[in-house]
Tab-separated table of C-alpha atoms in Angstrom:
chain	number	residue	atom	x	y	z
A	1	UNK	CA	27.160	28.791	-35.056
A	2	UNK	CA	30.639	26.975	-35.190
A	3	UNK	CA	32.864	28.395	-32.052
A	4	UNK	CA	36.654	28.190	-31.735
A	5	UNK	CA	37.690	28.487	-28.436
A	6	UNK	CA	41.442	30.037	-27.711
A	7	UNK	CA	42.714	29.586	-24.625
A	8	UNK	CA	45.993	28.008	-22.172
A	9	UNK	CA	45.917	27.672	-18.326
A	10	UNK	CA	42.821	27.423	-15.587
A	11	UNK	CA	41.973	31.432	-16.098
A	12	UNK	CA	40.541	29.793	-19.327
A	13	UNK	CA	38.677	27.070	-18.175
A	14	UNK	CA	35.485	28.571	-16.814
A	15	UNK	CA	34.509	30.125	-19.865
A	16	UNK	CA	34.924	27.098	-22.022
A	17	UNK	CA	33.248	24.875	-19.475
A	18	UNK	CA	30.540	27.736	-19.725
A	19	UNK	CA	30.134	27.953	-23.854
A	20	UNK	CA	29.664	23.949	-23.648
A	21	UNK	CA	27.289	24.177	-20.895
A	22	UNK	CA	24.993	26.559	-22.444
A	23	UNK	CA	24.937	24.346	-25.617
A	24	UNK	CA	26.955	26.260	-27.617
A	25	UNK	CA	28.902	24.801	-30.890
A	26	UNK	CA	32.351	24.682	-29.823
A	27	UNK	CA	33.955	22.788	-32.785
A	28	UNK	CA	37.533	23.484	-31.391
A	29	UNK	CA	39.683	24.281	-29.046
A	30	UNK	CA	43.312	25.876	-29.601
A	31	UNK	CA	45.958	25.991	-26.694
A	32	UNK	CA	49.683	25.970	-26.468
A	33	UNK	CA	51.580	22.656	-27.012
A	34	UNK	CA	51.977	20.315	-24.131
A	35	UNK	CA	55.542	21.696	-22.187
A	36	UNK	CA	57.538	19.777	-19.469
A	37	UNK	CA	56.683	20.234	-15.756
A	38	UNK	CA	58.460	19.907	-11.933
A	39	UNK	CA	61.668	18.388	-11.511
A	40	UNK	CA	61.191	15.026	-13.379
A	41	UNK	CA	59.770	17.290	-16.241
A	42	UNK	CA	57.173	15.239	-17.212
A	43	UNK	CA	55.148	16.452	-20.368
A	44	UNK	CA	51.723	17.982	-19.411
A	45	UNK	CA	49.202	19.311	-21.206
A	46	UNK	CA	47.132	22.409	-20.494
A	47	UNK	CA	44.347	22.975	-18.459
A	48	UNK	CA	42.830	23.745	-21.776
A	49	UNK	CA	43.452	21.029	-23.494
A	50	UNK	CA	42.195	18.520	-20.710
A	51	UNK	CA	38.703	20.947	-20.182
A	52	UNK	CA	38.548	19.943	-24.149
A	53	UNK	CA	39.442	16.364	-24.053
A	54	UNK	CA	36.985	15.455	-21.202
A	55	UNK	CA	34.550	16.478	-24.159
A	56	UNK	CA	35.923	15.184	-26.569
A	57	UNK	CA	36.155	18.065	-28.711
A	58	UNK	CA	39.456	18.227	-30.950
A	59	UNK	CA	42.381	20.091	-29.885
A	60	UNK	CA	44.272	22.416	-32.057
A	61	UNK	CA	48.761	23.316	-30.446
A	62	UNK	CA	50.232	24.987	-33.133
A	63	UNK	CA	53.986	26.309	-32.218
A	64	UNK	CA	53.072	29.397	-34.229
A	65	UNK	CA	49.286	30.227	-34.949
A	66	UNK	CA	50.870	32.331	-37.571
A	67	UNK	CA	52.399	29.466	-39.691
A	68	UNK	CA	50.313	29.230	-43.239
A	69	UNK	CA	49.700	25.177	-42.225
A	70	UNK	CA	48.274	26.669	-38.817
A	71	UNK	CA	45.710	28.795	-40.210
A	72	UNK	CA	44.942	26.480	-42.672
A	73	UNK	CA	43.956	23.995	-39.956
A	74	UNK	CA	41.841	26.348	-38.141
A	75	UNK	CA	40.257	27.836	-41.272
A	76	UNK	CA	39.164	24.267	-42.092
A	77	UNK	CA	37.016	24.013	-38.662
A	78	UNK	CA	34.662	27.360	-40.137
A	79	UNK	CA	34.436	29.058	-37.657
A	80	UNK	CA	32.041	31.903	-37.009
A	81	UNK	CA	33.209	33.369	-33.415
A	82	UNK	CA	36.397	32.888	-31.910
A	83	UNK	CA	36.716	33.435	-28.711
A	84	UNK	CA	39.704	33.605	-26.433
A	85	UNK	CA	40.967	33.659	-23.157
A	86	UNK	CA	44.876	33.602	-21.974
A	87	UNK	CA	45.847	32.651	-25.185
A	88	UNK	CA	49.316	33.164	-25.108
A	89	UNK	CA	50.077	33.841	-28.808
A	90	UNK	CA	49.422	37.014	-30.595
A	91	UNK	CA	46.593	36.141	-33.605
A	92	UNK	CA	47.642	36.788	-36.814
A	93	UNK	CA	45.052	39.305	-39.656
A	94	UNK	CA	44.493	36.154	-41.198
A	95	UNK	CA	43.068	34.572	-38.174
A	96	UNK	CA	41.514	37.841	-36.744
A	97	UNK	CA	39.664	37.821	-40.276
A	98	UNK	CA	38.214	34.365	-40.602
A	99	UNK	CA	35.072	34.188	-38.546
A	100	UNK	CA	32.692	36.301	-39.919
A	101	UNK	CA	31.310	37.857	-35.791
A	102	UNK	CA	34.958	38.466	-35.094
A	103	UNK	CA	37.475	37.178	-32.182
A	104	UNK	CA	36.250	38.334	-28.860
A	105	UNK	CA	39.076	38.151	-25.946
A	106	UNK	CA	38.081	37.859	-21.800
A	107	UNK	CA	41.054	40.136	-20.701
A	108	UNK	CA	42.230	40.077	-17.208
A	109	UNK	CA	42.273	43.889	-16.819
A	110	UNK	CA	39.999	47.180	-16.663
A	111	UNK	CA	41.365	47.982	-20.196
A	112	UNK	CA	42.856	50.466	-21.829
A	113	UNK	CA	44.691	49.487	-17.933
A	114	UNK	CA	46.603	47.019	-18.008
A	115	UNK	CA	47.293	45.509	-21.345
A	116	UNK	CA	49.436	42.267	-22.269
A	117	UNK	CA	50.611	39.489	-20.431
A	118	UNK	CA	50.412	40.196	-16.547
A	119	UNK	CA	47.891	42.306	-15.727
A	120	UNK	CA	46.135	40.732	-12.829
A	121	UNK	CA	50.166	39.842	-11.266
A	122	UNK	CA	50.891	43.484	-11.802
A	123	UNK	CA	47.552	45.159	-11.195
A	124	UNK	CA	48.043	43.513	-7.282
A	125	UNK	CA	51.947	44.481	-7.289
A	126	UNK	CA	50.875	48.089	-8.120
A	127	UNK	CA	48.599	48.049	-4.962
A	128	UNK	CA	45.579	48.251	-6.822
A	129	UNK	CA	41.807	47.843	-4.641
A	130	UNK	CA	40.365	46.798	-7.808
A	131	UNK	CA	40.262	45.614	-11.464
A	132	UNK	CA	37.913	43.120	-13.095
A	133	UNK	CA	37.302	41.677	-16.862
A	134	UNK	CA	36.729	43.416	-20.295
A	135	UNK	CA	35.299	41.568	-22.911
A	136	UNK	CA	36.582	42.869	-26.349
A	137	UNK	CA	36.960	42.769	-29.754
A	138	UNK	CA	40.455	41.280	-30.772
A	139	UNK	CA	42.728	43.773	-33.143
A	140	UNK	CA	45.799	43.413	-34.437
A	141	UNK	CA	47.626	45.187	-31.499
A	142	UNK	CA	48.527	44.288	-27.542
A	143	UNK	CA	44.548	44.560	-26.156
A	144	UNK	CA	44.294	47.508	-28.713
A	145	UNK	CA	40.119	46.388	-29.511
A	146	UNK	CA	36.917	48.024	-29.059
A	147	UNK	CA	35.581	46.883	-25.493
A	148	UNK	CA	32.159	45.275	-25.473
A	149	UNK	CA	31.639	45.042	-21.679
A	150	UNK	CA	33.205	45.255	-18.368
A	151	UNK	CA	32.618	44.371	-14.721
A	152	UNK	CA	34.401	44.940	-11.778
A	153	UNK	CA	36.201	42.693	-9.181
A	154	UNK	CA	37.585	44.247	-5.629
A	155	UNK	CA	40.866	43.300	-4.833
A	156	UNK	CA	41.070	42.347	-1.101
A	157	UNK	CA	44.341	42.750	1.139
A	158	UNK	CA	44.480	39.004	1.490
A	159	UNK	CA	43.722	38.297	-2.279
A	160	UNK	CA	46.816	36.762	-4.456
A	161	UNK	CA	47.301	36.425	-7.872
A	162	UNK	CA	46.142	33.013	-7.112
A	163	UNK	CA	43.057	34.059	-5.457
A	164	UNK	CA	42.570	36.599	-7.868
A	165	UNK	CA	43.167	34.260	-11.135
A	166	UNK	CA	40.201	32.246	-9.724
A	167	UNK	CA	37.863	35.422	-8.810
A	168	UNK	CA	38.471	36.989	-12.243
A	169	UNK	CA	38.025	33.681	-14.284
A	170	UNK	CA	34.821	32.749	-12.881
A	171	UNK	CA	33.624	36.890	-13.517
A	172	UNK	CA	34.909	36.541	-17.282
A	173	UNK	CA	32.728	33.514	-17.549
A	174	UNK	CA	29.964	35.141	-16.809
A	175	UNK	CA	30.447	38.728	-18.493
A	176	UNK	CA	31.055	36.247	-21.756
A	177	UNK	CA	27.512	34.340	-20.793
A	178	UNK	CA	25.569	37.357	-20.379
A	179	UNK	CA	26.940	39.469	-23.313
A	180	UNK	CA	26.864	36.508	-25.940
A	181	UNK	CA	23.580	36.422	-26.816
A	182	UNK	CA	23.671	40.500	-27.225
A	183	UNK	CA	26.374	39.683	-29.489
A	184	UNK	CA	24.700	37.162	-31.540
A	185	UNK	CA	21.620	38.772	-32.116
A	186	UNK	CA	24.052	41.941	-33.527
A	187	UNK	CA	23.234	44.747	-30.693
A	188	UNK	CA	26.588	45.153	-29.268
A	189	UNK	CA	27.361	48.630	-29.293
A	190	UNK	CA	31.389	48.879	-28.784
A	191	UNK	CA	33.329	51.217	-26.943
A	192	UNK	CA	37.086	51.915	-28.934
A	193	UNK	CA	39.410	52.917	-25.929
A	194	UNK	CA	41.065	55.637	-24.905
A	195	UNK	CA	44.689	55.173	-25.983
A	196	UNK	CA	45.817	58.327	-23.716
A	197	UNK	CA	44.556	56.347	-20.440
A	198	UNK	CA	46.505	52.605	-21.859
A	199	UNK	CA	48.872	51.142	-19.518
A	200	UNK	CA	51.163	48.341	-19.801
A	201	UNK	CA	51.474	44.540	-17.891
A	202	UNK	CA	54.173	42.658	-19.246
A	203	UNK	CA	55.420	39.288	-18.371
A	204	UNK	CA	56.770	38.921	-15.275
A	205	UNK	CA	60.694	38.435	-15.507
A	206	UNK	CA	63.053	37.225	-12.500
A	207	UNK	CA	63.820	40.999	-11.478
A	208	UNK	CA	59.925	41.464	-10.751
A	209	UNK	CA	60.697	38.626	-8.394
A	210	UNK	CA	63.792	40.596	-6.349
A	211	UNK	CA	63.167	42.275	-3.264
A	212	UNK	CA	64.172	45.691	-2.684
A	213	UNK	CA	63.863	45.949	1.360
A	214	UNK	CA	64.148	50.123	0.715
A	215	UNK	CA	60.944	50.074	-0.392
A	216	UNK	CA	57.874	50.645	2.083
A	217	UNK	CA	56.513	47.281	3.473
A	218	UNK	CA	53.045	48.086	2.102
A	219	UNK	CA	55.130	48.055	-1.761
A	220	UNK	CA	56.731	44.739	-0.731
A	221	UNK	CA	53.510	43.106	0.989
A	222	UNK	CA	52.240	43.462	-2.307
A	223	UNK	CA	55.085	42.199	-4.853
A	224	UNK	CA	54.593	39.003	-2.482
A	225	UNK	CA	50.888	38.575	-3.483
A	226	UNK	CA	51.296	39.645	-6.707
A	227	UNK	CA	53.920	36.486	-7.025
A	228	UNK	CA	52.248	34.040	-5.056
A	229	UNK	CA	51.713	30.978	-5.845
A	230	UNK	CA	53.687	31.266	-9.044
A	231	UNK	CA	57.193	32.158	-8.096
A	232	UNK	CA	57.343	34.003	-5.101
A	233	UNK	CA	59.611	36.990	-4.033
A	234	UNK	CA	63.319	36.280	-3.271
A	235	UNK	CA	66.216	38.210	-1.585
A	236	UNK	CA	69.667	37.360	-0.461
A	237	UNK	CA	70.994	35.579	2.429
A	238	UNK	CA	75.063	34.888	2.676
A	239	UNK	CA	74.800	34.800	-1.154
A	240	UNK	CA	71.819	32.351	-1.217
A	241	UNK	CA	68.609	32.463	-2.611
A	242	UNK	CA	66.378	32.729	0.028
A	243	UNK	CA	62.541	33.081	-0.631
A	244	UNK	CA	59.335	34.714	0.566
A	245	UNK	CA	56.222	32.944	0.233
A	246	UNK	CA	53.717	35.042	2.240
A	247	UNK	CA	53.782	37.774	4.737
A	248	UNK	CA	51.786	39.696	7.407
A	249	UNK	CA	49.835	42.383	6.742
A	250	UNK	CA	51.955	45.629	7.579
A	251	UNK	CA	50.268	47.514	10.346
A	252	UNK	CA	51.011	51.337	11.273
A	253	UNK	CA	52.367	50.310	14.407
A	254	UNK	CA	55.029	48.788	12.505
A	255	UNK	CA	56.917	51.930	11.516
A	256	UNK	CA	60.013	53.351	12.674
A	257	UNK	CA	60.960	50.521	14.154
A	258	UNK	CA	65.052	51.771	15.221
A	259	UNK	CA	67.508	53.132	12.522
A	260	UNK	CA	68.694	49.768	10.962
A	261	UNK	CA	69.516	49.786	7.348
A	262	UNK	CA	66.854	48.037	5.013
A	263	UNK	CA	67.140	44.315	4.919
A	264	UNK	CA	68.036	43.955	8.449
A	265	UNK	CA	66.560	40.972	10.403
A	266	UNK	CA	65.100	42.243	13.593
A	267	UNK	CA	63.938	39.378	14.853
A	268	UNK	CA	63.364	35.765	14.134
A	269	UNK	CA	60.446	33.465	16.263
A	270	UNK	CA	57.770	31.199	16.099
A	271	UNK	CA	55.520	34.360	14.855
A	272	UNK	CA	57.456	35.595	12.160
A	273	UNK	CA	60.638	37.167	10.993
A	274	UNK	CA	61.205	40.594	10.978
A	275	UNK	CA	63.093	42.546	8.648
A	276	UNK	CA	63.483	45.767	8.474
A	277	UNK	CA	62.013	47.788	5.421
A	278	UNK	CA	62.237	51.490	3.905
A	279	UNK	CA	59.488	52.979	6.335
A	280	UNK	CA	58.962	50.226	8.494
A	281	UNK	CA	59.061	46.413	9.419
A	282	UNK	CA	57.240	43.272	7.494
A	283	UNK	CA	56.979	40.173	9.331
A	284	UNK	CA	57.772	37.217	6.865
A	285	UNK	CA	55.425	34.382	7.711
A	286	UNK	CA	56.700	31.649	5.521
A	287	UNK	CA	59.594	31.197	3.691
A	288	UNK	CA	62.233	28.701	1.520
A	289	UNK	CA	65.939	28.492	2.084
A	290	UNK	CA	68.285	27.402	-0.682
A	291	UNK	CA	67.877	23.662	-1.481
A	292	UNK	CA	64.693	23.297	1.020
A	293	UNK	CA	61.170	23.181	0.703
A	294	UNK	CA	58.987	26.177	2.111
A	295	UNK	CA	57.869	26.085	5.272
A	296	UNK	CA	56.126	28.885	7.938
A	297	UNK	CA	57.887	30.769	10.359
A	298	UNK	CA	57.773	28.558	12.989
A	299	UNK	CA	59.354	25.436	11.417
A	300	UNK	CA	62.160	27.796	10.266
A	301	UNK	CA	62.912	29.183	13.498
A	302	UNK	CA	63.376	25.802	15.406
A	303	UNK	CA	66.310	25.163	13.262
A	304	UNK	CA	68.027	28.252	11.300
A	305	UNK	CA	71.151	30.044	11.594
A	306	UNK	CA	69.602	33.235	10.718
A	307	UNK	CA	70.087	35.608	13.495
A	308	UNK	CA	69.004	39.015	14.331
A	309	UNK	CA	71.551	41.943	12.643
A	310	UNK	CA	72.001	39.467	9.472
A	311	UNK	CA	71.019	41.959	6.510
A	312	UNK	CA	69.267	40.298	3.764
A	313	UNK	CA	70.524	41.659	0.439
């Protein structure tokens, strides 16, 4: 059986590494073209593409998967099962058609919850105690296929997207090990989903990074581990970016902390920085100036002008 494997950064990786350790056929791998990284913006290639190369099994970065010369490529490979995970490209009818078992996707979600680009980000953001994988059919729309099989994954109070990236990878690894042979041997019974229960993740954009101190500090808490370690939240300060890397955990003592307006600084020490919020206080534990590197509470406080009664905007 002649695999394809579809995939772009380290969610990916497990379940490649997994369909060559179990002796699978992977005959190639397609991932997004190399793209320009840090300051010095040095081409790199994807996580992907390096799990493939360490293998030495060819690697497919078409621009468009939906160019003619694209699928032409890939239909010259054979393949019987595609599978993908964190693609990043919509695949064409053309591809969707050409392996005979179908294109299976790992998808980052409880689906019909949580479909497109974000959903693990945005699943933490929304304050959500738990999501997991769903292995699926591909169809032609966003996550649209019948579901195959899910499992779920608890989302903890100290989990980030980063923690939760590598908790959800390793599960869709193993979902896709357990329910391949199924698969194979042509028992999977799908499940079409519900389209009245769908929900939406899109991609993150730079106003899903702003901080809105009117909110509650549990809502905030989590846009900061929803963000983390990718971009981080950021507010105001005299004008300047000023970002938020991690905070505490709010507690219930923290609420009603005086009548200052939202954004307020209450206090800034060794053990945090607090800033007033919509029903409370959050203590931010590390943090980035403009033009500086991020650094915890306690470095900041030894040499900032921030002072209590500044309002962070």
């Amino acid at each position: 059986m002649n695999i394809v494997f579809m995939g772009t950064p380290a969610f990916a990786v497990p379940s490649l590494e997994m369909l060559i350790e179990e002796g699978y056929n992977v005959v190639a791998v397609v991932t997004q073209p190399d793209r320009p990284q840090g300051r010095k913006k040095v081409l790199t290639p994807t996580p992907v593409k390096e799990a493939a190369l360490r293998h030495g099994i060819p690697v497919l970065q078409p621009q468009r998967l939906r160019n003619p010369e694209a699928v032409a490529e890939l239909a010259e490979y054979k393949p019987d099962l595609i599978v993908t995970a964190a693609y990043g490209q919509i695949l064409p009818k053309s591809v969707l058609d050409m392996p005979p078992l179908g294109c299976l996707n790992v998808h980052g979600s409880l689906l019909p919850a949580y479909r497109g680009g974000a959903p693990i980000q945005r699943s933490i953001i929304n304050g959500e105690k738990v999501t997991g994988i769903t292995l699926m059919y591909m169809a032609e729309g966003l996550d649209t296929g019948d579901m195959i099989a899910k499992v779920e994954v608890p989302i903890e109070d100290d989990d980030t997207a980063g923690t939760m990236f590598d908790k959800l990878s390793l599960a869709g690894a193993r979902l896709l090990k357990e329910q391949l042979p199924v698969l194979v041997q042509g028992k999977v019974a799908a499940e079409p989903q519900d389209e009245s229960e769908a929900t939406y993740a899109p991609n993150l954009t730079r106003e899903d990074e702003k901080i809105d101190w009117t909110k509650t500090s549990r809502q905030i808490y989590d846009q900061i581990r929803g963000l983390v370690p990718y971009s981080g939240g950021f507010t105001l300060w005299d004008g300047d970016v000023f970002k938020v890397w991690a905070c505490a955990k709010p507690e219930k003592s923290d609420q009603g902390k005086g009548d200052a307006e939202p954004g307020t600084v209450l206090e800034v020490g060794e053990s945090g920085i607090v800033v007033k919020t919509g029903d409370g206080v959050l203590t931010l534990l590390t943090v980035q100036p403009s033009g500086k590197k991020a650094m915890d509470a306690a470095q900041f406080s030894r040499g900032t002008s921030l002072v209590p009664g500044t309002v962070l905007t």
